[in-house]
mmCIF file of C-alpha atoms in Angstrom:
data_model
loop_
_atom_site.group_PDB
_atom_site.id
_atom_site.type_symbol
_atom_site.label_atom_id
_atom_site.label_comp_id
_atom_site.label_asym_id
_atom_site.label_seq_id
_atom_site.Cartn_x
_atom_site.Cartn_y
_atom_site.Cartn_z
ATOM 1 C CA MET A 575 -0.137 -0.289 -0.327
ATOM 2 C CA ALA A 576 1.238 3.150 -0.899
ATOM 3 C CA ASN A 577 1.992 5.872 1.445
ATOM 4 C CA PRO A 578 -0.143 9.062 3.358
ATOM 5 C CA THR A 579 1.785 11.268 1.750
ATOM 6 C CA VAL A 580 1.909 15.360 2.451
ATOM 7 C CA PHE A 581 2.647 18.255 0.764
ATOM 8 C CA VAL A 582 4.372 21.251 3.025
ATOM 9 C CA THR A 583 4.991 25.139 1.901
ATOM 10 C CA GLY A 584 7.485 26.827 3.152
ATOM 11 C CA GLY A 585 9.497 23.130 3.690
ATOM 12 C CA ALA A 586 12.540 23.359 3.724
ATOM 13 C CA LYS A 587 13.433 25.342 6.808
ATOM 14 C CA ARG A 588 12.918 26.655 10.303
ATOM 15 C CA ILE A 589 9.524 25.197 11.785
ATOM 16 C CA GLY A 590 8.432 23.714 7.631
ATOM 17 C CA ARG A 591 11.434 21.656 8.274
ATOM 18 C CA ALA A 592 10.687 20.397 11.498
ATOM 19 C CA ILE A 593 6.416 19.705 10.037
ATOM 20 C CA VAL A 594 8.556 17.519 7.055
ATOM 21 C CA GLU A 595 10.742 15.596 9.460
ATOM 22 C CA HIS A 596 8.267 14.673 11.550
ATOM 23 C CA PHE A 597 5.614 13.737 8.813
ATOM 24 C CA SER A 598 8.877 11.781 6.663
ATOM 25 C CA ALA A 599 9.796 10.159 9.808
ATOM 26 C CA ASN A 600 5.971 8.838 11.074
ATOM 27 C CA GLY A 601 6.032 6.957 7.439
ATOM 28 C CA TYR A 602 4.571 10.065 5.309
ATOM 29 C CA SER A 603 5.948 10.635 0.808
ATOM 30 C CA VAL A 604 6.870 14.495 1.265
ATOM 31 C CA ILE A 605 6.118 16.732 -1.017
ATOM 32 C CA ILE A 606 8.221 19.999 -0.336
ATOM 33 C CA HIS A 607 7.581 23.690 -1.163
ATOM 34 C CA VAL A 608 10.361 25.785 -1.478
ATOM 35 C CA SER A 609 10.092 29.613 -2.576
ATOM 36 C CA SER A 610 13.952 30.504 -2.412
ATOM 37 C CA SER A 611 15.400 27.194 -0.304
ATOM 38 C CA LEU A 612 16.047 25.380 -3.320
ATOM 39 C CA GLU A 613 19.403 24.433 -2.316
ATOM 40 C CA GLU A 614 18.146 23.569 1.443
ATOM 41 C CA GLY A 615 15.226 21.883 0.368
ATOM 42 C CA ASN A 616 17.342 19.341 -2.002
ATOM 43 C CA MET A 617 19.650 18.653 0.552
ATOM 44 C CA LEU A 618 16.528 17.912 3.307
ATOM 45 C CA ALA A 619 15.219 15.734 0.482
ATOM 46 C CA GLU A 620 17.918 13.772 -0.316
ATOM 47 C CA GLU A 621 18.691 13.391 3.132
ATOM 48 C CA LEU A 622 14.893 11.876 4.009
ATOM 49 C CA ARG A 623 15.344 9.641 1.227
ATOM 50 C CA SER A 624 18.873 8.194 2.924
ATOM 51 C CA LEU A 625 16.578 7.566 5.091
ATOM 52 C CA GLY A 626 14.702 5.882 3.574
ATOM 53 C CA GLY A 627 12.141 8.125 3.184
ATOM 54 C CA LYS A 628 10.323 9.561 0.419
ATOM 55 C CA ALA A 629 10.879 13.601 -0.800
ATOM 56 C CA ASP A 630 10.428 15.811 -3.546
ATOM 57 C CA VAL A 631 11.008 18.961 -3.878
ATOM 58 C CA LEU A 632 8.435 21.534 -5.917
ATOM 59 C CA GLN A 633 10.033 25.564 -6.429
ATOM 60 C CA ALA A 634 7.534 28.209 -6.881
ATOM 61 C CA ASP A 635 6.383 31.878 -5.864
ATOM 62 C CA LEU A 636 3.812 32.149 -3.642
ATOM 63 C CA ILE A 637 3.174 36.043 -4.447
ATOM 64 C CA ASP A 638 2.859 34.973 -7.635
ATOM 65 C CA GLU A 639 -0.711 33.527 -8.561
ATOM 66 C CA ALA A 640 0.023 32.082 -11.863
ATOM 67 C CA ALA A 641 3.149 30.112 -10.189
ATOM 68 C CA THR A 642 1.180 28.937 -7.603
ATOM 69 C CA GLU A 643 -2.150 28.014 -10.103
ATOM 70 C CA THR A 644 0.899 25.750 -11.421
ATOM 71 C CA LEU A 645 1.925 23.948 -8.728
ATOM 72 C CA ALA A 646 -1.425 23.249 -7.645
ATOM 73 C CA GLU A 647 -1.186 20.822 -10.598
ATOM 74 C CA ARG A 648 2.339 19.428 -9.916
ATOM 75 C CA VAL A 649 1.495 19.103 -6.573
ATOM 76 C CA GLU A 650 -2.150 17.259 -8.312
ATOM 77 C CA LYS A 651 -0.234 15.107 -10.539
ATOM 78 C CA HIS A 652 2.748 14.247 -8.426
ATOM 79 C CA PRO A 653 3.630 10.584 -8.081
ATOM 80 C CA PHE A 654 3.490 10.290 -4.424
ATOM 81 C CA VAL A 655 -0.375 11.427 -4.873
ATOM 82 C CA ILE A 656 -0.944 9.464 -7.760
ATOM 83 C CA GLU A 657 0.007 6.263 -5.844
ATOM 84 C CA ARG A 658 -1.551 6.836 -2.997
ATOM 85 C CA GLY A 659 -4.633 8.116 -4.653
ATOM 86 C CA GLY A 660 -5.356 11.298 -3.098
ATOM 87 C CA LEU A 661 -3.164 13.746 -0.880
ATOM 88 C CA ASP A 662 -3.675 13.094 3.017
ATOM 89 C CA VAL A 663 -2.558 16.069 4.319
ATOM 90 C CA LEU A 664 -1.761 19.975 3.275
ATOM 91 C CA VAL A 665 -0.548 22.170 5.280
ATOM 92 C CA HIS A 666 0.316 25.994 4.415
ATOM 93 C CA ASN A 667 3.711 26.981 7.188
ATOM 94 C CA ALA A 668 5.678 29.656 4.106
ATOM 95 C CA SER A 669 5.028 33.141 5.954
ATOM 96 C CA ARG A 670 6.793 36.465 5.793
ATOM 97 C CA TYR A 671 7.781 38.291 8.976
ATOM 98 C CA SER A 672 9.053 41.722 8.626
ATOM 99 C CA GLN A 673 8.797 44.465 11.327
ATOM 100 C CA ILE A 674 7.653 47.708 9.835
ATOM 101 C CA PRO A 675 6.788 51.017 11.442
ATOM 102 C CA ILE A 676 2.418 51.990 10.708
ATOM 103 C CA GLU A 677 3.831 55.247 8.730
ATOM 104 C CA ASP A 678 6.563 53.589 6.664
ATOM 105 C CA LEU A 679 3.794 50.372 6.131
ATOM 106 C CA THR A 680 2.246 50.332 2.189
ATOM 107 C CA VAL A 681 -0.389 49.213 0.371
ATOM 108 C CA GLU A 682 2.513 46.922 -1.793
ATOM 109 C CA ASP A 683 3.882 45.681 1.585
ATOM 110 C CA MET A 684 0.495 44.979 2.554
ATOM 111 C CA ARG A 685 -0.535 43.274 -0.876
ATOM 112 C CA ILE A 686 2.295 40.651 -0.045
ATOM 113 C CA MET A 687 1.325 39.866 3.179
ATOM 114 C CA ASN A 688 -1.987 38.698 2.589
ATOM 115 C CA ARG A 689 -1.413 37.006 -0.618
ATOM 116 C CA LEU A 690 0.765 35.345 0.678
ATOM 117 C CA HIS A 691 -1.002 34.722 4.237
ATOM 118 C CA VAL A 692 -4.607 34.234 2.564
ATOM 119 C CA GLU A 693 -4.792 34.305 -1.201
ATOM 120 C CA SER A 694 -2.087 31.246 -1.953
ATOM 121 C CA PRO A 695 -3.228 29.339 0.938
ATOM 122 C CA LEU A 696 -6.713 29.763 -0.983
ATOM 123 C CA GLN A 697 -5.311 28.995 -4.267
ATOM 124 C CA LEU A 698 -3.689 25.975 -3.025
ATOM 125 C CA THR A 699 -6.398 24.324 -1.355
ATOM 126 C CA GLN A 700 -9.047 24.968 -4.429
ATOM 127 C CA GLY A 701 -6.530 23.464 -6.372
ATOM 128 C CA LEU A 702 -6.113 21.026 -4.207
ATOM 129 C CA SER A 703 -9.481 20.005 -3.169
ATOM 130 C CA LEU A 704 -10.052 16.945 -5.694
ATOM 131 C CA VAL A 705 -7.639 14.685 -4.130
ATOM 132 C CA LEU A 706 -7.794 15.747 -0.575
ATOM 133 C CA SER A 707 -11.384 15.366 -0.374
ATOM 134 C CA SER A 708 -11.095 11.479 -2.965
ATOM 135 C CA ILE A 709 -9.228 10.404 0.501
ATOM 136 C CA GLU A 710 -10.762 12.531 3.537
ATOM 137 C CA GLY A 711 -7.716 14.416 3.613
ATOM 138 C CA SER A 712 -6.640 17.476 6.223
ATOM 139 C CA VAL A 713 -5.445 20.810 5.387
ATOM 140 C CA ILE A 714 -3.661 22.596 8.367
ATOM 141 C CA ALA A 715 -2.574 26.905 8.419
ATOM 142 C CA LEU A 716 0.120 28.191 10.900
ATOM 143 C CA THR A 717 -1.977 31.039 11.977
ATOM 144 C CA ASP A 718 -0.053 32.668 15.209
ATOM 145 C CA THR A 719 -1.260 33.455 19.364
ATOM 146 C CA SER A 720 -0.265 37.261 18.422
ATOM 147 C CA GLU A 721 -3.628 37.610 15.674
ATOM 148 C CA GLY A 722 -5.299 39.698 18.670
ATOM 149 C CA GLN A 723 -3.072 40.614 20.048
ATOM 150 C CA HIS A 724 -1.750 44.199 19.303
ATOM 151 C CA TRP A 725 2.393 44.273 18.156
ATOM 152 C CA GLU A 726 4.281 47.492 17.180
ATOM 153 C CA LYS A 727 5.143 47.169 13.571
ATOM 154 C CA LEU A 728 3.283 44.756 13.042
ATOM 155 C CA SER A 729 0.090 45.392 11.938
ATOM 156 C CA HIS A 730 0.862 44.295 8.426
ATOM 157 C CA TYR A 731 1.370 40.253 9.034
ATOM 158 C CA THR A 732 -0.836 39.950 12.038
ATOM 159 C CA ALA A 733 -3.216 41.169 10.387
ATOM 160 C CA SER A 734 -2.930 39.211 6.782
ATOM 161 C CA LYS A 735 -2.723 35.821 9.467
ATOM 162 C CA ALA A 736 -5.843 36.620 11.596
ATOM 163 C CA GLY A 737 -6.932 36.569 7.492
ATOM 164 C CA LEU A 738 -6.085 33.052 7.059
ATOM 165 C CA ARG A 739 -7.244 31.466 10.562
ATOM 166 C CA GLN A 740 -10.501 33.234 9.488
ATOM 167 C CA LEU A 741 -10.536 31.959 5.897
ATOM 168 C CA MET A 742 -9.542 28.529 7.674
ATOM 169 C CA PHE A 743 -12.906 28.446 9.434
ATOM 170 C CA GLY A 744 -14.574 29.008 6.291
ATOM 171 C CA LEU A 745 -13.521 26.263 4.863
ATOM 172 C CA ALA A 746 -13.743 23.759 6.917
ATOM 173 C CA GLY A 747 -17.589 24.131 6.436
ATOM 174 C CA GLU A 748 -17.028 24.444 2.918
ATOM 175 C CA LEU A 749 -15.094 21.702 2.047
ATOM 176 C CA ALA A 750 -16.911 18.900 4.986
ATOM 177 C CA PRO A 751 -17.384 16.269 5.675
ATOM 178 C CA ASN A 752 -15.056 14.830 3.030
ATOM 179 C CA VAL A 753 -11.793 16.978 3.771
ATOM 180 C CA ARG A 754 -11.022 18.487 7.557
ATOM 181 C CA VAL A 755 -9.290 21.889 7.793
ATOM 182 C CA ASN A 756 -7.774 23.368 11.587
ATOM 183 C CA CYS A 757 -4.764 25.845 12.426
ATOM 184 C CA VAL A 758 -2.532 25.609 14.715
ATOM 185 C CA GLY A 759 -1.511 29.237 16.396
ATOM 186 C CA PRO A 760 2.112 29.415 17.566
ATOM 187 C CA GLY A 761 3.728 31.424 20.081
ATOM 188 C CA ALA A 762 7.155 32.021 20.724
ATOM 189 C CA ILE A 763 9.008 30.895 19.014
ATOM 190 C CA LEU A 764 13.413 31.397 18.771
ATOM 191 C CA SER A 765 14.143 32.270 15.759
ATOM 192 C CA ALA A 766 16.844 34.561 14.259
ATOM 193 C CA ASP A 767 14.634 36.945 13.534
ATOM 194 C CA TRP A 768 14.932 38.113 16.825
ATOM 195 C CA GLU A 769 17.087 40.050 19.420
ATOM 196 C CA GLN A 770 17.352 37.876 22.435
ATOM 197 C CA GLU A 771 17.178 41.271 25.064
ATOM 198 C CA HIS A 772 13.544 41.624 23.181
ATOM 199 C CA PHE A 773 13.007 38.045 23.050
ATOM 200 C CA ASP A 774 13.629 37.575 26.656
ATOM 201 C CA LYS A 775 10.875 40.025 27.539
ATOM 202 C CA VAL A 776 8.418 38.328 25.623
ATOM 203 C CA LEU A 777 9.062 34.346 27.512
ATOM 204 C CA GLN A 778 8.235 36.836 31.112
ATOM 205 C CA ARG A 779 4.509 36.284 29.350
ATOM 206 C CA VAL A 780 4.798 33.291 29.171
ATOM 207 C CA PRO A 781 2.955 30.837 31.540
ATOM 208 C CA LEU A 782 6.053 28.048 30.644
ATOM 209 C CA ARG A 783 8.182 30.095 30.674
ATOM 210 C CA ARG A 784 10.601 28.679 27.703
ATOM 211 C CA SER A 785 10.367 29.546 23.897
ATOM 212 C CA GLY A 786 8.769 26.959 22.127
ATOM 213 C CA THR A 787 10.676 24.624 19.325
ATOM 214 C CA PRO A 788 9.985 23.489 15.724
ATOM 215 C CA ASP A 789 9.203 20.543 16.894
ATOM 216 C CA ASP A 790 6.476 21.221 19.441
ATOM 217 C CA ILE A 791 4.824 22.910 16.226
ATOM 218 C CA ALA A 792 5.415 19.808 13.923
ATOM 219 C CA SER A 793 4.028 17.512 16.818
ATOM 220 C CA ALA A 794 0.736 19.315 16.496
ATOM 221 C CA VAL A 795 0.753 19.922 12.984
ATOM 222 C CA TYR A 796 1.031 15.801 12.744
ATOM 223 C CA PHE A 797 -1.667 15.799 15.593
ATOM 224 C CA LEU A 798 -4.422 17.095 13.850
ATOM 225 C CA ALA A 799 -3.146 15.412 10.316
ATOM 226 C CA ASN A 800 -4.578 12.162 12.144
ATOM 227 C CA ALA A 801 -7.494 13.427 14.544
ATOM 228 C CA SER A 802 -10.915 12.134 12.468
ATOM 229 C CA TYR A 803 -13.322 14.109 14.510
ATOM 230 C CA ILE A 804 -11.368 17.620 14.826
ATOM 231 C CA THR A 805 -11.977 20.429 12.148
ATOM 232 C CA GLY A 806 -12.749 24.103 11.981
ATOM 233 C CA GLN A 807 -10.104 24.775 14.971
ATOM 234 C CA GLU A 808 -6.975 26.814 15.903
ATOM 235 C CA LEU A 809 -4.691 24.438 18.357
ATOM 236 C CA LYS A 810 -2.860 27.119 19.881
ATOM 237 C CA VAL A 811 0.973 25.875 21.226
ATOM 238 C CA ASP A 812 2.039 29.658 23.292
ATOM 239 C CA GLY A 813 3.725 27.679 26.254
ATOM 240 C CA GLY A 814 0.243 29.630 28.053
ATOM 241 C CA TRP A 815 1.088 33.046 26.311
ATOM 242 C CA THR A 816 -2.395 33.984 26.158
ATOM 243 C CA LEU A 817 -3.368 33.371 29.380
ATOM 244 C CA SER A 818 -1.160 36.587 30.357
ATOM 245 C CA PRO A 819 -3.400 39.984 30.478
#
């Protein structure tokens, strides 16, 4: 019997890589999407194949509408998907994070965020809905625990992530009963994008008093992918951050 198959956008680095590795370790064939990180994606796929896994890499710029449509077509016709008879899991992980003061924020900045975080997930979900529904698949989007809060210089980011969350809730109703749709909301995940001093201040608001790891997020994504009676939910993986006033 063919392996279950997962397609992960932005799957070459950080949280995306952890998701890819987690699914591969659990017997999934993995299709790794990359935009600019082709070298990292190819190295990851080769590493997984050396461990006995099945992995492939597809490159596309999700800011480009036509390229995103073509990507969906390539996934739909991918040998892993054809062999399986459908796509088990679609993970919308690709993201862009930048801090821009409101006085410098442009309409183009907002357009790019919405394009990446809202429009391209919609396109991919629509384009892959048949191969998902044929096997009662699952869609999982990476949102953010900051989406309902004020964060300085992040209005464009949090607004687009909130839009993604609401889109997924809508799709959960539209695609039921054959496709489940959920979100994972990461909290404070330490990365090179954060200054340590700023991050230490953030951790004071986290009851567990530690940062999350990419593996924490990957475990949550895997759980939802296999939780057959859960749809239309956002699982916050934030160490209790949202409990703080």
